[in-house]
Structures are given as structure tokens and as C-alpha cells.
PDB file of C-alpha atoms and ligand atoms in Angstrom:
ATOM      1  CA  MET M 116       8.279   9.802   7.043  1.00 70.00           C
ATOM      2  CA  GLU M 117       4.590  10.450   7.587  1.00 94.00           C
ATOM      3  CA  VAL M 118       3.539  10.227  11.265  1.00 94.00           C
ATOM      4  CA  LEU M 119       1.032   7.396  10.970  1.00 95.00           C
ATOM      5  CA  GLU M 120       3.434   5.391   8.832  1.00 94.00           C
ATOM      6  CA  ALA M 121       6.180   5.902  11.437  1.00 95.00           C
ATOM      7  CA  ILE M 122       3.833   4.847  14.250  1.00 96.00           C
ATOM      8  CA  LYS M 123       2.741   1.721  12.424  1.00 94.00           C
ATOM      9  CA  SER M 124       6.090   0.586  11.043  1.00 94.00           C
ATOM     10  CA  ARG M 125       8.212   1.114  14.192  1.00 96.00           C
ATOM     11  CA  ARG M 126       9.344  -2.072  15.920  1.00 96.00           C
ATOM     12  CA  SER M 127      11.525  -2.733  18.936  1.00 97.00           C
ATOM     13  CA  ILE M 128      15.064  -3.331  17.655  1.00 97.00           C
ATOM     14  CA  ARG M 129      17.474  -5.362  19.778  1.00 97.00           C
ATOM     15  CA  ARG M 130      20.317  -6.018  17.293  1.00 97.00           C
ATOM     16  CA  TYR M 131      22.396  -3.205  15.816  1.00 97.00           C
ATOM     17  CA  GLN M 132      25.173  -2.690  13.322  1.00 97.00           C
ATOM     18  CA  PRO M 133      28.391  -1.455  14.968  1.00 94.00           C
ATOM     19  CA  THR M 134      28.335   1.615  12.666  1.00 96.00           C
ATOM     20  CA  PRO M 135      28.582   4.805  14.773  1.00 97.00           C
ATOM     21  CA  VAL M 136      25.588   7.136  14.991  1.00 98.00           C
ATOM     22  CA  ASP M 137      26.587  10.718  14.324  1.00 97.00           C
ATOM     23  CA  GLU M 138      25.941  13.618  16.671  1.00 98.00           C
ATOM     24  CA  LYS M 139      23.499  15.276  14.237  1.00 98.00           C
ATOM     25  CA  ALA M 140      21.203  12.240  14.343  1.00 98.00           C
ATOM     26  CA  ILE M 141      21.284  12.196  18.148  1.00 98.00           C
ATOM     27  CA  GLU M 142      20.530  15.913  18.205  1.00 98.00           C
ATOM     28  CA  LEU M 143      17.586  15.355  15.847  1.00 98.00           C
ATOM     29  CA  VAL M 144      15.998  12.695  18.074  1.00 98.00           C
ATOM     30  CA  LEU M 145      16.578  14.759  21.223  1.00 99.00           C
ATOM     31  CA  GLU M 146      14.967  17.714  19.461  1.00 98.00           C
ATOM     32  CA  ALA M 147      11.889  15.531  18.810  1.00 98.00           C
ATOM     33  CA  ALA M 148      11.793  14.698  22.530  1.00 98.00           C
ATOM     34  CA  ARG M 149      12.113  18.375  23.368  1.00 98.00           C
ATOM     35  CA  TRP M 150       8.864  19.173  21.546  1.00 98.00           C
ATOM     36  CA  ALA M 151       6.779  16.653  23.489  1.00 98.00           C
ATOM     37  CA  PRO M 152       3.924  18.076  25.530  1.00 98.00           C
ATOM     38  CA  SER M 153       4.254  17.989  29.312  1.00 98.00           C
ATOM     39  CA  TRP M 154       2.261  18.881  32.395  1.00 98.00           C
ATOM     40  CA  ALA M 155       1.969  22.699  32.486  1.00 98.00           C
ATOM     41  CA  ASN M 156       5.008  22.643  30.171  1.00 98.00           C
ATOM     42  CA  THR M 157       7.165  21.613  33.128  1.00 98.00           C
ATOM     43  CA  GLN M 158       9.476  19.475  30.909  1.00 98.00           C
ATOM     44  CA  CYS M 159      10.712  17.364  33.811  1.00 98.00           C
ATOM     45  CA  TRP M 160      12.689  15.053  31.506  1.00 98.00           C
ATOM     46  CA  ARG M 161      16.477  14.905  31.437  1.00 98.00           C
ATOM     47  CA  PHE M 162      18.487  12.785  28.984  1.00 99.00           C
ATOM     48  CA  ILE M 163      21.929  11.264  29.270  1.00 98.00           C
ATOM     49  CA  VAL M 164      23.587  10.290  25.985  1.00 98.00           C
ATOM     50  CA  VAL M 165      25.967   7.410  26.667  1.00 98.00           C
ATOM     51  CA  ARG M 166      28.666   6.460  24.170  1.00 98.00           C
ATOM     52  CA  ASN M 167      31.268   5.314  26.708  1.00 98.00           C
ATOM     53  CA  THR M 168      31.749   1.535  26.339  1.00 98.00           C
ATOM     54  CA  SER M 169      32.407   0.799  29.987  1.00 98.00           C
ATOM     55  CA  ILE M 170      29.338   2.805  31.095  1.00 98.00           C
ATOM     56  CA  LYS M 171      27.207   0.940  28.520  1.00 98.00           C
ATOM     57  CA  ASP M 172      28.563  -2.357  29.919  1.00 98.00           C
ATOM     58  CA  LYS M 173      27.643  -1.301  33.448  1.00 98.00           C
ATOM     59  CA  LEU M 174      24.159  -0.195  32.361  1.00 98.00           C
ATOM     60  CA  ALA M 175      23.634  -3.536  30.591  1.00 98.00           C
ATOM     61  CA  GLU M 176      24.392  -5.289  33.901  1.00 97.00           C
ATOM     62  CA  THR M 177      21.413  -3.488  35.500  1.00 98.00           C
ATOM     63  CA  LEU M 178      18.866  -5.039  33.138  1.00 98.00           C
ATOM     64  CA  ARG M 179      16.417  -7.545  34.659  1.00 96.00           C
ATOM     65  CA  SER M 180      13.210  -9.267  33.703  1.00 91.00           C
ATOM     66  CA  ALA M 181      10.366 -11.223  35.187  1.00 87.00           C
ATOM     67  CA  ARG M 182      11.374 -14.310  33.178  1.00 91.00           C
ATOM     68  CA  PRO M 183      12.426 -17.334  35.240  1.00 92.00           C
ATOM     69  CA  ASP M 184      16.084 -16.808  34.228  1.00 93.00           C
ATOM     70  CA  GLY M 185      15.840 -13.089  35.111  1.00 91.00           C
ATOM     71  CA  LYS M 186      17.347 -12.172  31.733  1.00 95.00           C
ATOM     72  CA  ASN M 187      16.236  -9.133  29.793  1.00 96.00           C
ATOM     73  CA  ILE M 188      16.346  -9.707  26.034  1.00 97.00           C
ATOM     74  CA  ALA M 189      17.561  -6.136  25.485  1.00 98.00           C
ATOM     75  CA  THR M 190      20.748  -6.639  27.547  1.00 98.00           C
ATOM     76  CA  GLU M 191      23.105  -7.173  24.608  1.00 98.00           C
ATOM     77  CA  ALA M 192      21.450  -4.299  22.746  1.00 98.00           C
ATOM     78  CA  VAL M 193      22.373  -1.928  25.574  1.00 98.00           C
ATOM     79  CA  ARG M 194      25.893  -3.337  25.677  1.00 98.00           C
ATOM     80  CA  LYS M 195      26.551  -3.244  21.929  1.00 97.00           C
ATOM     81  CA  ALA M 196      24.565  -0.356  20.460  1.00 98.00           C
ATOM     82  CA  PRO M 197      26.759   2.614  19.529  1.00 98.00           C
ATOM     83  CA  VAL M 198      24.644   4.937  21.694  1.00 98.00           C
ATOM     84  CA  VAL M 199      22.340   4.488  24.682  1.00 98.00           C
ATOM     85  CA  ILE M 200      20.013   7.302  25.698  1.00 99.00           C
ATOM     86  CA  VAL M 201      18.890   7.227  29.319  1.00 99.00           C
ATOM     87  CA  ALA M 202      15.762   9.164  30.247  1.00 99.00           C
ATOM     88  CA  CYS M 203      15.573  10.658  33.726  1.00 99.00           C
ATOM     89  CA  ALA M 204      13.003  12.874  35.405  1.00 98.00           C
ATOM     90  CA  GLU M 205      13.049  15.670  37.918  1.00 98.00           C
ATOM     91  CA  LEU M 206      10.541  14.721  40.623  1.00 98.00           C
ATOM     92  CA  LYS M 207       7.657  16.845  41.959  1.00 98.00           C
ATOM     93  CA  LYS M 208       7.282  19.021  38.865  1.00 98.00           C
ATOM     94  CA  SER M 209       4.828  17.181  36.623  1.00 98.00           C
ATOM     95  CA  GLY M 210       1.336  17.120  38.130  1.00 98.00           C
ATOM     96  CA  TYR M 211       2.317  19.492  40.946  1.00 98.00           C
ATOM     97  CA  TYR M 212       1.081  22.969  41.786  1.00 96.00           C
ATOM     98  CA  HIS M 213       2.898  24.961  44.469  1.00 95.00           C
ATOM     99  CA  GLY M 214       4.606  21.765  45.618  1.00 95.00           C
ATOM    100  CA  GLU M 215       1.388  19.773  46.031  1.00 97.00           C
ATOM    101  CA  PRO M 216       0.099  17.034  43.727  1.00 97.00           C
ATOM    102  CA  THR M 217      -2.917  18.201  41.728  1.00 97.00           C
ATOM    103  CA  THR M 218      -4.490  14.788  41.126  1.00 98.00           C
ATOM    104  CA  ASP M 219      -4.862  11.381  42.743  1.00 98.00           C
ATOM    105  CA  LYS M 220      -2.074  10.150  40.451  1.00 98.00           C
ATOM    106  CA  GLY M 221       0.637  12.073  42.296  1.00 98.00           C
ATOM    107  CA  ASP M 222       3.753  12.667  40.210  1.00 98.00           C
ATOM    108  CA  TRP M 223       3.111  12.514  36.450  1.00 98.00           C
ATOM    109  CA  TYR M 224       6.799  12.218  35.521  1.00 98.00           C
ATOM    110  CA  MET M 225       6.362   8.736  34.040  1.00 98.00           C
ATOM    111  CA  PHE M 226       3.727  10.079  31.679  1.00 98.00           C
ATOM    112  CA  ASP M 227       5.750  13.078  30.502  1.00 98.00           C
ATOM    113  CA  VAL M 228       8.942  11.078  30.073  1.00 99.00           C
ATOM    114  CA  ALA M 229       7.000   8.470  28.085  1.00 98.00           C
ATOM    115  CA  LEU M 230       5.657  11.140  25.731  1.00 98.00           C
ATOM    116  CA  ALA M 231       9.146  12.518  25.175  1.00 99.00           C
ATOM    117  CA  MET M 232      10.694   9.081  24.726  1.00 98.00           C
ATOM    118  CA  GLN M 233       8.074   7.998  22.228  1.00 98.00           C
ATOM    119  CA  ASN M 234       8.720  11.194  20.217  1.00 98.00           C
ATOM    120  CA  LEU M 235      12.418  10.366  20.325  1.00 98.00           C
ATOM    121  CA  ILE M 236      11.880   6.779  19.269  1.00 98.00           C
ATOM    122  CA  LEU M 237       9.577   7.661  16.374  1.00 98.00           C
ATOM    123  CA  ALA M 238      12.008  10.335  15.179  1.00 98.00           C
ATOM    124  CA  ALA M 239      14.820   7.782  15.329  1.00 98.00           C
ATOM    125  CA  HIS M 240      12.760   5.348  13.287  1.00 97.00           C
ATOM    126  CA  SER M 241      11.974   8.049  10.720  1.00 97.00           C
ATOM    127  CA  ILE M 242      15.703   8.452   9.997  1.00 97.00           C
ATOM    128  CA  GLY M 243      16.421   4.717   9.892  1.00 97.00           C
ATOM    129  CA  LEU M 244      17.620   4.217  13.466  1.00 98.00           C
ATOM    130  CA  GLY M 245      16.398   1.398  15.666  1.00 98.00           C
ATOM    131  CA  THR M 246      15.536   1.665  19.359  1.00 98.00           C
ATOM    132  CA  VAL M 247      13.745  -0.241  22.083  1.00 98.00           C
ATOM    133  CA  HIS M 248      12.133   1.176  25.219  1.00 98.00           C
ATOM    134  CA  VAL M 249      13.882  -0.536  28.150  1.00 98.00           C
ATOM    135  CA  GLY M 250      12.112  -0.288  31.488  1.00 98.00           C
ATOM    136  CA  ALA M 251      13.057  -3.504  33.264  1.00 97.00           C
ATOM    137  CA  PHE M 252      16.293  -2.645  35.008  1.00 98.00           C
ATOM    138  CA  ASP M 253      17.572  -1.578  38.403  1.00 98.00           C
ATOM    139  CA  ALA M 254      17.033   2.170  38.056  1.00 98.00           C
ATOM    140  CA  GLN M 255      18.759   2.967  41.359  1.00 98.00           C
ATOM    141  CA  GLU M 256      21.852   1.116  40.231  1.00 98.00           C
ATOM    142  CA  GLY M 257      21.597   3.009  36.928  1.00 98.00           C
ATOM    143  CA  ALA M 258      21.428   6.297  38.831  1.00 98.00           C
ATOM    144  CA  LYS M 259      24.630   5.412  40.706  1.00 98.00           C
ATOM    145  CA  ILE M 260      26.457   4.527  37.485  1.00 98.00           C
ATOM    146  CA  LEU M 261      25.374   7.794  35.850  1.00 98.00           C
ATOM    147  CA  ARG M 262      25.882   9.923  38.988  1.00 98.00           C
ATOM    148  CA  VAL M 263      22.307  11.142  38.927  1.00 98.00           C
ATOM    149  CA  PRO M 264      21.686  13.595  41.793  1.00 98.00           C
ATOM    150  CA  SER M 265      18.891  13.243  44.371  1.00 98.00           C
ATOM    151  CA  GLY M 266      15.544  14.603  43.254  1.00 98.00           C
ATOM    152  CA  ILE M 267      16.102  13.082  39.809  1.00 98.00           C
ATOM    153  CA  VAL M 268      15.192   9.475  38.943  1.00 98.00           C
ATOM    154  CA  VAL M 269      16.211   7.233  36.090  1.00 99.00           C
ATOM    155  CA  VAL M 270      13.091   6.144  34.199  1.00 98.00           C
ATOM    156  CA  GLU M 271      14.058   4.218  31.086  1.00 98.00           C
ATOM    157  CA  MET M 272      16.732   3.813  28.469  1.00 98.00           C
ATOM    158  CA  THR M 273      16.985   2.981  24.812  1.00 98.00           C
ATOM    159  CA  PRO M 274      19.856   1.770  22.717  1.00 98.00           C
ATOM    160  CA  VAL M 275      20.149   3.658  19.411  1.00 98.00           C
ATOM    161  CA  GLY M 276      21.746   2.268  16.282  1.00 98.00           C
ATOM    162  CA  ILE M 277      21.258   1.131  12.733  1.00 98.00           C
ATOM    163  CA  PRO M 278      19.151  -2.060  12.838  1.00 97.00           C
ATOM    164  CA  GLN M 279      21.058  -5.209  11.908  1.00 96.00           C
ATOM    165  CA  LYS M 280      18.163  -6.180   9.687  1.00 87.00           C
ATOM    166  CA  GLU M 281      14.827  -4.697   8.832  1.00 77.00           C
ATOM    167  CA  VAL M 282      12.021  -6.046  10.987  1.00 76.00           C
ATOM    168  CA  THR M 283       8.962  -6.509   8.857  1.00 72.00           C
ATOM    169  CA  SER M 284       6.668  -8.833  10.782  1.00 83.00           C
ATOM    170  CA  PRO M 285       4.238  -6.848  12.910  1.00 84.00           C
ATOM    171  CA  THR M 286       4.026  -7.490  16.663  1.00 90.00           C
ATOM    172  CA  PRO M 287       0.407  -8.407  17.363  1.00 94.00           C
ATOM    173  CA  ARG M 288      -1.977  -5.857  18.814  1.00 96.00           C
ATOM    174  CA  LYS M 289      -5.445  -6.176  20.350  1.00 97.00           C
ATOM    175  CA  GLU M 290      -8.335  -5.247  18.105  1.00 97.00           C
ATOM    176  CA  LEU M 291      -9.963  -1.842  18.769  1.00 96.00           C
ATOM    177  CA  SER M 292     -13.114  -3.688  19.864  1.00 95.00           C
ATOM    178  CA  GLN M 293     -11.130  -5.172  22.764  1.00 96.00           C
ATOM    179  CA  PHE M 294     -10.293  -1.837  24.384  1.00 97.00           C
ATOM    180  CA  VAL M 295     -12.547   0.905  23.005  1.00 97.00           C
ATOM    181  CA  TYR M 296     -15.840   1.632  24.746  1.00 97.00           C
ATOM    182  CA  TYR M 297     -18.598   4.126  24.033  1.00 97.00           C
ATOM    183  CA  ASP M 298     -20.257   6.433  26.570  1.00 96.00           C
ATOM    184  CA  ARG M 299     -19.717   3.957  29.436  1.00 96.00           C
ATOM    185  CA  TYR M 300     -16.842   1.636  30.314  1.00 97.00           C
ATOM    186  CA  GLY M 301     -17.623  -1.791  28.904  1.00 95.00           C
ATOM    187  CA  SER M 302     -20.096  -0.580  26.273  1.00 95.00           C
ATOM    188  CA  THR M 303     -18.657  -1.850  23.012  1.00 90.00           C
ATOM    189  CA  SER M 304     -21.160  -0.380  20.587  1.00 86.00           C
ATOM    190  CA  PRO M 305     -21.459   3.324  19.699  1.00 82.00           C
ATOM    191  CA  ASP M 306     -25.289   3.457  19.844  1.00 76.00           C
TER     192      ASP M 306
HETATM  193  C1  FMN I1581       7.526   0.996  29.141  1.00 85.59           C
HETATM  194  C2  FMN I1581       8.153  -0.090  28.310  1.00 85.59           C
HETATM  195  C3  FMN I1581       9.170  -0.877  28.857  1.00 85.59           C
HETATM  196  C4  FMN I1581       9.781  -1.867  28.096  1.00 85.59           C
HETATM  197  N1  FMN I1581      10.825  -2.573  28.632  1.00 85.59           N
HETATM  198  C5  FMN I1581      11.463  -3.486  27.875  1.00 85.59           C
HETATM  199  C6  FMN I1581      12.586  -4.166  28.401  1.00 85.59           C
HETATM  200  O1  FMN I1581      12.998  -3.980  29.550  1.00 85.59           O
HETATM  201  N2  FMN I1581      13.214  -5.069  27.589  1.00 85.59           N
HETATM  202  C7  FMN I1581      12.787  -5.309  26.312  1.00 85.59           C
HETATM  203  O2  FMN I1581      13.407  -6.129  25.647  1.00 85.59           O
HETATM  204  N3  FMN I1581      11.712  -4.657  25.778  1.00 85.59           N
HETATM  205  C8  FMN I1581      11.037  -3.765  26.523  1.00 85.59           C
HETATM  206  N4  FMN I1581       9.978  -3.071  26.000  1.00 85.59           N
HETATM  207  C9  FMN I1581       9.579  -3.305  24.604  1.00 85.59           C
HETATM  208  C10 FMN I1581       8.253  -4.077  24.487  1.00 85.59           C
HETATM  209  O3  FMN I1581       8.484  -5.428  24.805  1.00 85.59           O
HETATM  210  C11 FMN I1581       7.718  -3.907  23.055  1.00 85.59           C
HETATM  211  O4  FMN I1581       7.467  -2.537  22.816  1.00 85.59           O
HETATM  212  C12 FMN I1581       6.410  -4.682  22.826  1.00 85.59           C
HETATM  213  O5  FMN I1581       6.652  -6.066  22.932  1.00 85.59           O
HETATM  214  C13 FMN I1581       5.777  -4.396  21.477  1.00 85.59           C
HETATM  215  O6  FMN I1581       6.695  -4.669  20.424  1.00 85.59           O
HETATM  216  P1  FMN I1581       7.104  -3.537  19.376  1.00 85.59           P
HETATM  217  O7  FMN I1581       7.795  -2.434  20.139  1.00 85.59           O
HETATM  218  O8  FMN I1581       8.051  -4.209  18.406  1.00 85.59           O
HETATM  219  O9  FMN I1581       5.859  -3.044  18.709  1.00 85.59           O
HETATM  220  C14 FMN I1581       9.346  -2.096  26.753  1.00 85.59           C
HETATM  221  C15 FMN I1581       8.319  -1.307  26.218  1.00 85.59           C
HETATM  222  C16 FMN I1581       7.736  -0.319  26.973  1.00 85.59           C
HETATM  223  C17 FMN I1581       6.659   0.546  26.367  1.00 85.59           C
END
């Protein structure tokens, strides 16, 4: 699939067929993540591929949301998808030089993990697999479940599976004119 087509046709998928996802497909999407750029090529990301049903159940229990009922609409996706990939990051690598942060942003691990995860998600889409970035969950609880050592944090997870049905309707996006400026912030015309 052509890159722009993959970018534009990807949608968050929260319902999956129970059909297993083979190891080759998982390797392909992890390979796409591997080739993401990162701060000084530090590659702080770590991935945990979860197929174990009871671990998926426990991870699903960590999902939260800001909705009044506290429910995260991806909870059942994490529980039922054949595979869940959890993205973690080694701290104090991205954005650091000799142990000190280089910029006012501090640790850039969120940025690098996001680049890798988006590569992974687009690669998954290109081979017919659905995913959804899941960020609203208790990451410390997730770390306990997955026995993540100190110095490494859990950042996000995505279920991976064959979509139950094709999602065709586009999720709305702002127009370019609402967020692109020229020469100075707030200047909406190029001249
Ligand atoms: C960093 C991040 C965290 C997200 N966390 C969740 C989540 O916890 N639960 C969920 O259902 N969707 C989550 N999403 C998916 C967004 O809701 C979704 O990408 C957005 O509504 C646009 O829809 P689309 O992906 O179909 O284009 C997350 C997306 C991003 C980028």
C-alpha cells in the first residue's frame, strides 16, 4: 500500500475477528517500528507482544478514560484481540547527552515511541490488520502486570487483529487553515 493511502485510510479499530494473527505479520509490524527515526538513533523503545489471554484480561482492566463512567471504549478490544503490543521506553536516553537533557522538553521518549508506534500501526494497516493507539490506562499497573523493570516505563498499547468490518467513514479532521501558519504563529496567509 502506498504511504499516503495508508495514512489516509487508517482508522482506529476496536472490534476484531477472533482469527489468530501469525508471527510473520507481527514480525513485519515490529520491523516497521524498528526503522522509525529516534533521537540520536537512541531507539529507546521496547515492545512486549502479548498473546496470553489472562495477561490481556489484566491489561484490559487497566484501561481508563475521562468519560463520566470512566470507561475506555478500547477495553474490549484489548481483552479480545488475538494480540496486544505494549510499547515501553527506556528513560533518559532520548533527548539526553551525557546523562543531561539537551532541551527544555526533558525526556523525548514519548516522541520516539510515538514515531515507532505509528510506523507499526501503518504497517499493520497496510497488511489488513486493525489497531488502535491506547494511551488512557494505568501505566504503572500495566508495568506491574508485565514485570517491567525500573528505568523503563509503559507508554501505550495497541490491540492487533483482523478488523470485524471495514471502517469506511472518515473521522473528521481540522482543515489545514485551522492549524497551519506562515512565517509567524497566527499568520494564516502565505504572503
Ligand atoms: C496518543 C493516543 C492515545 C489514544 N488513546 C486511546 C484510548 O485510550 N482509547 C481509545 O479508544 N482510543 C484512543 N486513541 C485513538 C483516538 O481516539 C483516535 O486516533 C482519534 O479519535 C482519531 O480517530 P482515527 O484513529 O480513527 O483516525 C488514542 C490515540 C492517540 C494518538
